[in-house]
PDB file of C-alpha atoms in Angstrom:
ATOM      1  CA  GLU A  25       1.637 -13.331  22.967  1.00 88.00           C
ATOM      2  CA  ALA A  26       1.962 -10.483  20.450  1.00 86.00           C
ATOM      3  CA  GLN A  27      -0.546  -8.011  21.750  1.00 95.00           C
ATOM      4  CA  VAL A  28      -1.370  -4.363  22.460  1.00 97.00           C
ATOM      5  CA  THR A  29      -2.926  -3.394  25.967  1.00 97.00           C
ATOM      6  CA  GLN A  30      -5.081  -0.720  26.747  1.00 97.00           C
ATOM      7  CA  ASN A  31      -6.256   0.720  29.970  1.00 97.00           C
ATOM      8  CA  PRO A  32      -8.738   1.442  31.444  1.00 97.00           C
ATOM      9  CA  ARG A  33     -11.279  -0.385  29.455  1.00 96.00           C
ATOM     10  CA  TYR A  34     -14.279   1.659  30.627  1.00 97.00           C
ATOM     11  CA  LEU A  35     -13.606   5.226  32.157  1.00 97.00           C
ATOM     12  CA  ILE A  36     -16.702   8.026  33.230  1.00 97.00           C
ATOM     13  CA  THR A  37     -15.007  10.929  33.954  1.00 96.00           C
ATOM     14  CA  VAL A  38     -16.638  14.520  34.268  1.00 97.00           C
ATOM     15  CA  THR A  39     -15.787  17.787  32.316  1.00 97.00           C
ATOM     16  CA  GLY A  40     -12.620  19.075  32.506  1.00 97.00           C
ATOM     17  CA  LYS A  41     -10.741  16.580  34.509  1.00 97.00           C
ATOM     18  CA  LYS A  42      -7.512  15.575  33.064  1.00 97.00           C
ATOM     19  CA  LEU A  43      -6.987  12.040  32.378  1.00 97.00           C
ATOM     20  CA  THR A  44      -4.600   9.773  30.609  1.00 98.00           C
ATOM     21  CA  VAL A  45      -5.387   6.485  28.424  1.00 98.00           C
ATOM     22  CA  THR A  46      -2.434   4.295  28.737  1.00 98.00           C
ATOM     23  CA  CYS A  47      -1.311   2.085  25.464  1.00 98.00           C
ATOM     24  CA  SER A  48       1.801  -0.796  25.389  1.00 98.00           C
ATOM     25  CA  GLN A  49       2.609  -3.217  22.875  1.00 98.00           C
ATOM     26  CA  ASN A  50       4.990  -6.109  23.534  1.00 96.00           C
ATOM     27  CA  MET A  51       6.088  -6.186  19.615  1.00 96.00           C
ATOM     28  CA  ASN A  52       8.685  -3.559  19.306  1.00 95.00           C
ATOM     29  CA  HIS A  53       7.007  -1.545  16.668  1.00 95.00           C
ATOM     30  CA  GLU A  54       7.797   1.603  15.485  1.00 93.00           C
ATOM     31  CA  TYR A  55       4.572   2.748  14.752  1.00 93.00           C
ATOM     32  CA  MET A  56       1.739   3.691  17.112  1.00 95.00           C
ATOM     33  CA  SER A  57      -1.390   5.547  16.981  1.00 95.00           C
ATOM     34  CA  TRP A  58      -4.821   6.307  18.622  1.00 97.00           C
ATOM     35  CA  TYR A  59      -8.094   6.130  16.943  1.00 96.00           C
ATOM     36  CA  ARG A  60     -11.689   7.142  17.870  1.00 97.00           C
ATOM     37  CA  GLN A  61     -14.930   5.341  16.966  1.00 95.00           C
ATOM     38  CA  ASP A  62     -18.206   7.052  16.780  1.00 94.00           C
ATOM     39  CA  PRO A  63     -21.416   5.486  15.523  1.00 88.00           C
ATOM     40  CA  GLY A  64     -21.574   6.251  11.777  1.00 84.00           C
ATOM     41  CA  LEU A  65     -18.344   7.894  11.443  1.00 87.00           C
ATOM     42  CA  GLY A  66     -16.181   4.774  11.324  1.00 87.00           C
ATOM     43  CA  LEU A  67     -12.398   5.213  12.931  1.00 91.00           C
ATOM     44  CA  ARG A  68     -10.989   8.442  12.559  1.00 93.00           C
ATOM     45  CA  GLN A  69      -7.562   8.751  13.476  1.00 93.00           C
ATOM     46  CA  ILE A  70      -6.306  11.186  16.295  1.00 96.00           C
ATOM     47  CA  TYR A  71      -2.339  10.908  16.478  1.00 96.00           C
ATOM     48  CA  TYR A  72       0.699   8.815  15.587  1.00 94.00           C
ATOM     49  CA  SER A  73       4.005   8.375  16.270  1.00 94.00           C
ATOM     50  CA  MET A  74       6.466   6.772  13.707  1.00 91.00           C
ATOM     51  CA  ASN A  75       9.119   6.191  16.363  1.00 92.00           C
ATOM     52  CA  VAL A  76      10.356   7.031  19.881  1.00 93.00           C
ATOM     53  CA  GLU A  77       9.672  11.278  20.146  1.00 92.00           C
ATOM     54  CA  VAL A  78       8.336  11.097  16.651  1.00 92.00           C
ATOM     55  CA  THR A  79       4.761  12.061  16.639  1.00 95.00           C
ATOM     56  CA  ASP A  80       2.045  13.981  13.963  1.00 93.00           C
ATOM     57  CA  LYS A  81      -1.489  15.016  14.194  1.00 94.00           C
ATOM     58  CA  GLY A  82      -4.097  12.691  12.248  1.00 91.00           C
ATOM     59  CA  ASP A  83      -7.450  13.978  10.893  1.00 90.00           C
ATOM     60  CA  VAL A  84      -8.879  14.583  14.983  1.00 95.00           C
ATOM     61  CA  PRO A  85      -6.254  15.916  17.009  1.00 97.00           C
ATOM     62  CA  GLU A  86      -8.086  18.779  18.578  1.00 97.00           C
ATOM     63  CA  GLY A  87      -8.336  17.978  22.561  1.00 97.00           C
ATOM     64  CA  TYR A  88      -5.736  15.454  22.629  1.00 98.00           C
ATOM     65  CA  LYS A  89      -2.024  15.345  23.382  1.00 98.00           C
ATOM     66  CA  VAL A  90       0.298  12.299  23.164  1.00 98.00           C
ATOM     67  CA  SER A  91       3.533  11.376  23.883  1.00 96.00           C
ATOM     68  CA  ARG A  92       6.093   8.919  22.794  1.00 97.00           C
ATOM     69  CA  LYS A  93       8.920   8.785  25.364  1.00 97.00           C
ATOM     70  CA  GLU A  94       9.148   4.976  24.952  1.00 96.00           C
ATOM     71  CA  LYS A  95       9.058   2.717  21.488  1.00 96.00           C
ATOM     72  CA  ARG A  96       6.197   0.541  23.658  1.00 97.00           C
ATOM     73  CA  ASN A  97       4.425   3.235  25.077  1.00 98.00           C
ATOM     74  CA  PHE A  98       2.163   5.634  23.538  1.00 98.00           C
ATOM     75  CA  PRO A  99      -0.306   7.197  26.217  1.00 98.00           C
ATOM     76  CA  LEU A 100      -3.398   9.433  25.185  1.00 98.00           C
ATOM     77  CA  ILE A 101      -3.726  12.417  27.225  1.00 98.00           C
ATOM     78  CA  LEU A 102      -7.141  14.685  27.530  1.00 97.00           C
ATOM     79  CA  GLU A 103      -6.144  17.821  29.402  1.00 95.00           C
ATOM     80  CA  SER A 104      -9.937  19.007  29.565  1.00 97.00           C
ATOM     81  CA  PRO A 105     -12.189  16.683  28.398  1.00 98.00           C
ATOM     82  CA  SER A 106     -15.730  17.652  27.049  1.00 97.00           C
ATOM     83  CA  PRO A 107     -18.880  15.492  26.584  1.00 97.00           C
ATOM     84  CA  ASN A 108     -18.395  15.590  22.841  1.00 97.00           C
ATOM     85  CA  GLN A 109     -15.144  13.645  23.564  1.00 98.00           C
ATOM     86  CA  THR A 110     -17.089  10.458  24.719  1.00 98.00           C
ATOM     87  CA  SER A 111     -16.084   7.840  22.233  1.00 97.00           C
ATOM     88  CA  LEU A 112     -14.725   4.465  21.725  1.00 97.00           C
ATOM     89  CA  TYR A 113     -11.048   4.770  21.846  1.00 98.00           C
ATOM     90  CA  PHE A 114      -8.691   1.939  20.362  1.00 97.00           C
ATOM     91  CA  CYS A 115      -4.802   2.310  20.151  1.00 97.00           C
ATOM     92  CA  ALA A 116      -2.766   0.135  17.401  1.00 96.00           C
ATOM     93  CA  SER A 117       0.800  -0.599  16.514  1.00 96.00           C
ATOM     94  CA  SER A 118       2.830  -1.970  13.399  1.00 94.00           C
ATOM     95  CA  ALA A 119       5.889  -2.675  12.400  1.00 92.00           C
ATOM     96  CA  ASN A 120       6.303  -0.097   9.817  1.00 85.00           C
ATOM     97  CA  ARG A 121       4.331   2.955   8.838  1.00 80.00           C
ATOM     98  CA  GLY A 122       1.154   3.819   7.452  1.00 74.00           C
ATOM     99  CA  GLY A 123      -0.432   1.078   5.935  1.00 81.00           C
ATOM    100  CA  SER A 124       2.039  -1.259   4.845  1.00 83.00           C
ATOM    101  CA  THR A 125       2.061  -4.232   7.326  1.00 88.00           C
ATOM    102  CA  GLU A 126      -0.773  -4.995   9.242  1.00 93.00           C
ATOM    103  CA  ALA A 127      -2.106  -3.342  12.677  1.00 94.00           C
ATOM    104  CA  PHE A 128      -2.494  -4.774  15.746  1.00 96.00           C
ATOM    105  CA  PHE A 129      -5.230  -3.351  18.022  1.00 96.00           C
ATOM    106  CA  GLY A 130      -5.978  -2.575  21.688  1.00 97.00           C
ATOM    107  CA  GLN A 131      -9.276  -3.842  23.068  1.00 96.00           C
ATOM    108  CA  GLY A 132     -10.663  -0.336  23.251  1.00 97.00           C
ATOM    109  CA  THR A 133     -11.433   2.225  26.033  1.00 97.00           C
ATOM    110  CA  ARG A 134     -14.851   3.390  26.358  1.00 97.00           C
ATOM    111  CA  LEU A 135     -14.743   6.760  27.562  1.00 98.00           C
ATOM    112  CA  THR A 136     -18.231   8.599  28.441  1.00 98.00           C
ATOM    113  CA  VAL A 137     -17.663  12.277  29.494  1.00 98.00           C
ATOM    114  CA  VAL A 138     -20.322  13.990  31.847  1.00 97.00           C
TER     115      VAL A 138
ATOM    116  CA  SER B  13     -11.359  13.006   6.474  1.00 49.00           C
ATOM    117  CA  GLN B  14     -12.412   9.607   5.499  1.00 51.00           C
ATOM    118  CA  GLN B  15     -10.714   7.719   2.644  1.00 62.00           C
ATOM    119  CA  GLY B  16     -12.898   4.642   2.353  1.00 69.00           C
ATOM    120  CA  GLU B  17     -16.291   4.365   2.281  1.00 81.00           C
ATOM    121  CA  GLU B  18     -18.521   0.633   2.204  1.00 85.00           C
ATOM    122  CA  ASP B  19     -21.131  -0.289   0.494  1.00 87.00           C
ATOM    123  CA  PRO B  20     -23.501  -1.615   1.322  1.00 92.00           C
ATOM    124  CA  GLN B  21     -23.777  -0.162   5.288  1.00 92.00           C
ATOM    125  CA  ALA B  22     -25.294  -3.310   6.284  1.00 95.00           C
ATOM    126  CA  LEU B  23     -26.052  -6.527   4.837  1.00 96.00           C
ATOM    127  CA  SER B  24     -27.838  -9.814   5.923  1.00 97.00           C
ATOM    128  CA  ILE B  25     -27.649 -13.236   4.638  1.00 97.00           C
ATOM    129  CA  GLN B  26     -28.061 -17.025   5.639  1.00 97.00           C
ATOM    130  CA  GLU B  27     -25.569 -19.245   6.562  1.00 97.00           C
ATOM    131  CA  GLY B  28     -23.637 -20.724   3.676  1.00 97.00           C
ATOM    132  CA  GLU B  29     -24.669 -17.633   1.248  1.00 97.00           C
ATOM    133  CA  ASN B  30     -21.331 -15.166   0.221  1.00 98.00           C
ATOM    134  CA  ALA B  31     -20.923 -11.892   1.134  1.00 97.00           C
ATOM    135  CA  THR B  32     -19.499  -8.759  -0.658  1.00 97.00           C
ATOM    136  CA  MET B  33     -18.675  -6.212   0.523  1.00 96.00           C
ATOM    137  CA  ASN B  34     -16.961  -3.172  -1.427  1.00 96.00           C
ATOM    138  CA  CYS B  35     -14.701  -0.354  -0.816  1.00 95.00           C
ATOM    139  CA  SER B  36     -14.426   2.947  -2.355  1.00 94.00           C
ATOM    140  CA  TYR B  37     -11.590   5.697  -1.889  1.00 92.00           C
ATOM    141  CA  LYS B  38     -10.486   8.628  -2.981  1.00 89.00           C
ATOM    142  CA  THR B  39      -6.721   8.970  -3.662  1.00 87.00           C
ATOM    143  CA  SER B  40      -3.906   7.067  -5.094  1.00 88.00           C
ATOM    144  CA  ILE B  41      -2.828   4.732  -2.352  1.00 89.00           C
ATOM    145  CA  ASN B  42      -0.019   2.100  -1.245  1.00 90.00           C
ATOM    146  CA  ASN B  43      -1.731  -0.831   0.277  1.00 92.00           C
ATOM    147  CA  LEU B  44      -5.343  -1.512   0.897  1.00 94.00           C
ATOM    148  CA  GLN B  45      -6.113  -4.175   4.203  1.00 95.00           C
ATOM    149  CA  TRP B  46      -9.275  -5.355   5.537  1.00 97.00           C
ATOM    150  CA  TYR B  47     -10.187  -5.439   9.068  1.00 97.00           C
ATOM    151  CA  ARG B  48     -13.132  -7.403  11.192  1.00 97.00           C
ATOM    152  CA  GLN B  49     -14.540  -6.367  14.342  1.00 96.00           C
ATOM    153  CA  ASN B  50     -16.978  -8.047  16.685  1.00 94.00           C
ATOM    154  CA  SER B  51     -19.259  -5.737  18.252  1.00 87.00           C
ATOM    155  CA  GLY B  52     -17.429  -3.112  20.632  1.00 79.00           C
ATOM    156  CA  ARG B  53     -13.955  -5.258  20.446  1.00 88.00           C
ATOM    157  CA  GLY B  54     -10.190  -4.132  18.973  1.00 90.00           C
ATOM    158  CA  LEU B  55     -10.259  -4.707  15.482  1.00 95.00           C
ATOM    159  CA  VAL B  56      -8.402  -7.809  13.521  1.00 96.00           C
ATOM    160  CA  HIS B  57      -6.612  -7.715  10.299  1.00 96.00           C
ATOM    161  CA  LEU B  58      -7.716  -9.899   7.658  1.00 97.00           C
ATOM    162  CA  ILE B  59      -5.608  -9.030   4.800  1.00 97.00           C
ATOM    163  CA  LEU B  60      -3.523  -6.754   3.141  1.00 96.00           C
ATOM    164  CA  ILE B  61      -3.089  -6.064  -0.849  1.00 96.00           C
ATOM    165  CA  ARG B  62      -0.616  -3.988  -2.045  1.00 94.00           C
ATOM    166  CA  SER B  63      -1.359  -1.648  -4.975  1.00 93.00           C
ATOM    167  CA  ASN B  64       0.082  -3.949  -7.727  1.00 95.00           C
ATOM    168  CA  GLU B  65      -1.946  -6.628  -6.875  1.00 96.00           C
ATOM    169  CA  ARG B  66      -5.208  -7.454  -8.503  1.00 97.00           C
ATOM    170  CA  GLU B  67      -6.419 -10.455  -6.040  1.00 98.00           C
ATOM    171  CA  LYS B  68      -5.578 -12.009  -2.998  1.00 97.00           C
ATOM    172  CA  HIS B  69      -7.050 -14.841  -0.915  1.00 96.00           C
ATOM    173  CA  SER B  70      -6.812 -16.069   2.631  1.00 95.00           C
ATOM    174  CA  GLY B  71      -9.023 -19.179   3.687  1.00 97.00           C
ATOM    175  CA  ARG B  72     -12.729 -18.474   2.723  1.00 97.00           C
ATOM    176  CA  LEU B  73     -11.820 -14.321   1.963  1.00 98.00           C
ATOM    177  CA  ARG B  74     -11.194 -13.187  -1.572  1.00 98.00           C
ATOM    178  CA  VAL B  75     -10.167  -9.947  -2.026  1.00 98.00           C
ATOM    179  CA  THR B  76      -9.724  -7.791  -5.297  1.00 98.00           C
ATOM    180  CA  LEU B  77      -8.025  -4.417  -5.894  1.00 97.00           C
ATOM    181  CA  ASP B  78      -8.923  -2.206  -8.963  1.00 97.00           C
ATOM    182  CA  THR B  79      -7.046   0.933  -8.700  1.00 95.00           C
ATOM    183  CA  SER B  80      -8.378   2.290 -12.047  1.00 95.00           C
ATOM    184  CA  LYS B  81     -11.802   2.511 -10.166  1.00 95.00           C
ATOM    185  CA  LYS B  82     -10.101   3.016  -6.998  1.00 94.00           C
ATOM    186  CA  SER B  83     -12.205   0.060  -5.374  1.00 95.00           C
ATOM    187  CA  SER B  84     -11.979  -3.015  -3.561  1.00 96.00           C
ATOM    188  CA  SER B  85     -14.472  -5.477  -2.751  1.00 97.00           C
ATOM    189  CA  LEU B  86     -14.439  -8.615   0.255  1.00 98.00           C
ATOM    190  CA  LEU B  87     -15.930 -11.698  -0.593  1.00 98.00           C
ATOM    191  CA  ILE B  88     -16.434 -14.122   2.334  1.00 98.00           C
ATOM    192  CA  THR B  89     -17.662 -17.617   1.088  1.00 98.00           C
ATOM    193  CA  ALA B  90     -19.800 -20.042   2.665  1.00 97.00           C
ATOM    194  CA  SER B  91     -20.507 -17.848   5.087  1.00 97.00           C
ATOM    195  CA  ARG B  92     -20.615 -18.613   8.716  1.00 97.00           C
ATOM    196  CA  ALA B  93     -22.792 -17.111  12.175  1.00 96.00           C
ATOM    197  CA  ALA B  94     -19.289 -16.650  13.464  1.00 96.00           C
ATOM    198  CA  ASP B  95     -18.629 -14.089  10.563  1.00 97.00           C
ATOM    199  CA  THR B  96     -20.970 -12.089  12.035  1.00 97.00           C
ATOM    200  CA  ALA B  97     -19.223  -8.818  12.666  1.00 97.00           C
ATOM    201  CA  SER B  98     -18.379  -4.987  10.895  1.00 96.00           C
ATOM    202  CA  TYR B  99     -16.268  -5.485   8.326  1.00 96.00           C
ATOM    203  CA  PHE B 100     -13.584  -2.130   7.549  1.00 95.00           C
ATOM    204  CA  CYS B 101     -11.259  -1.125   4.894  1.00 95.00           C
ATOM    205  CA  ALA B 102      -8.319   0.884   5.351  1.00 94.00           C
ATOM    206  CA  THR B 103      -5.736   2.531   2.976  1.00 92.00           C
ATOM    207  CA  ASP B 104      -2.805   4.490   3.499  1.00 86.00           C
ATOM    208  CA  ALA B 105      -2.454   6.947   0.771  1.00 75.00           C
ATOM    209  CA  TYR B 106       0.587   8.031  -1.609  1.00 71.00           C
ATOM    210  CA  ASN B 107       3.095  10.362   0.647  1.00 72.00           C
ATOM    211  CA  THR B 108       1.278   9.555   3.597  1.00 76.00           C
ATOM    212  CA  ASP B 109       2.143   7.950   6.668  1.00 78.00           C
ATOM    213  CA  LYS B 110      -1.722   7.669   7.943  1.00 81.00           C
ATOM    214  CA  LEU B 111      -3.641   4.602   7.912  1.00 85.00           C
ATOM    215  CA  ILE B 112      -7.381   5.723   7.188  1.00 88.00           C
ATOM    216  CA  PHE B 113     -10.565   3.689   7.911  1.00 90.00           C
ATOM    217  CA  GLY B 114     -13.829   3.302   6.543  1.00 88.00           C
ATOM    218  CA  THR B 115     -17.240   3.455   7.869  1.00 89.00           C
ATOM    219  CA  GLY B 116     -17.874  -0.363   8.148  1.00 92.00           C
ATOM    220  CA  THR B 117     -20.312  -2.583   6.714  1.00 95.00           C
ATOM    221  CA  ARG B 118     -22.040  -4.624   9.142  1.00 95.00           C
ATOM    222  CA  LEU B 119     -22.740  -8.384   8.413  1.00 97.00           C
ATOM    223  CA  GLN B 120     -25.095 -10.241   9.980  1.00 98.00           C
ATOM    224  CA  VAL B 121     -25.097 -14.174   9.145  1.00 97.00           C
ATOM    225  CA  PHE B 122     -28.503 -16.014  10.487  1.00 96.00           C
ATOM    226  CA  PRO B 123     -27.823 -19.307  11.302  1.00 92.00           C
TER     227      PRO B 123
END
């Protein structure tokens, strides 16, 4: 079954404690991205990657890091989480860049930073 | 920056009625997509329309695109309670590799 898998689904952490949210896709997609979703603001893109070792900033990259060492994995790293990073996070993948093909989304990670 | 803005923000209708949601965007695009999201869950792709297309159908969904007005509409005909969800448009602008989402329309369909 084609899918994008994020882990964990729920996470509560304290300010400053580094964390990683994993994302894996089994569709051999080249394009992967991370979004955060906040009430009234819709989905905002954090980072995206067009292929292995190729990543670029989205609209809200501050406080986040990503890596793309393998095609299937695209982890999101918060080096020093702060309360304003409390949000619902989604990983997505698509066969081609940008919006030229449909994106497949993970189930989301609800992060709370206290 | 938000590329798409959906209108209305919220919509409540009875089962069997049609639901129309609109999306406006700011810059020229290559493609426009519509997605559905059930409460707190991942988004599911509904339909993609390219900038050289004006209308597209998929089951009970009809999407139109007017590039001169930089707007799109999603029509759901004969709505069902199961259509209750948030609906988002997403665009990719010329010369970018980003897929930018709007703020969404919350649709409530009452049985």
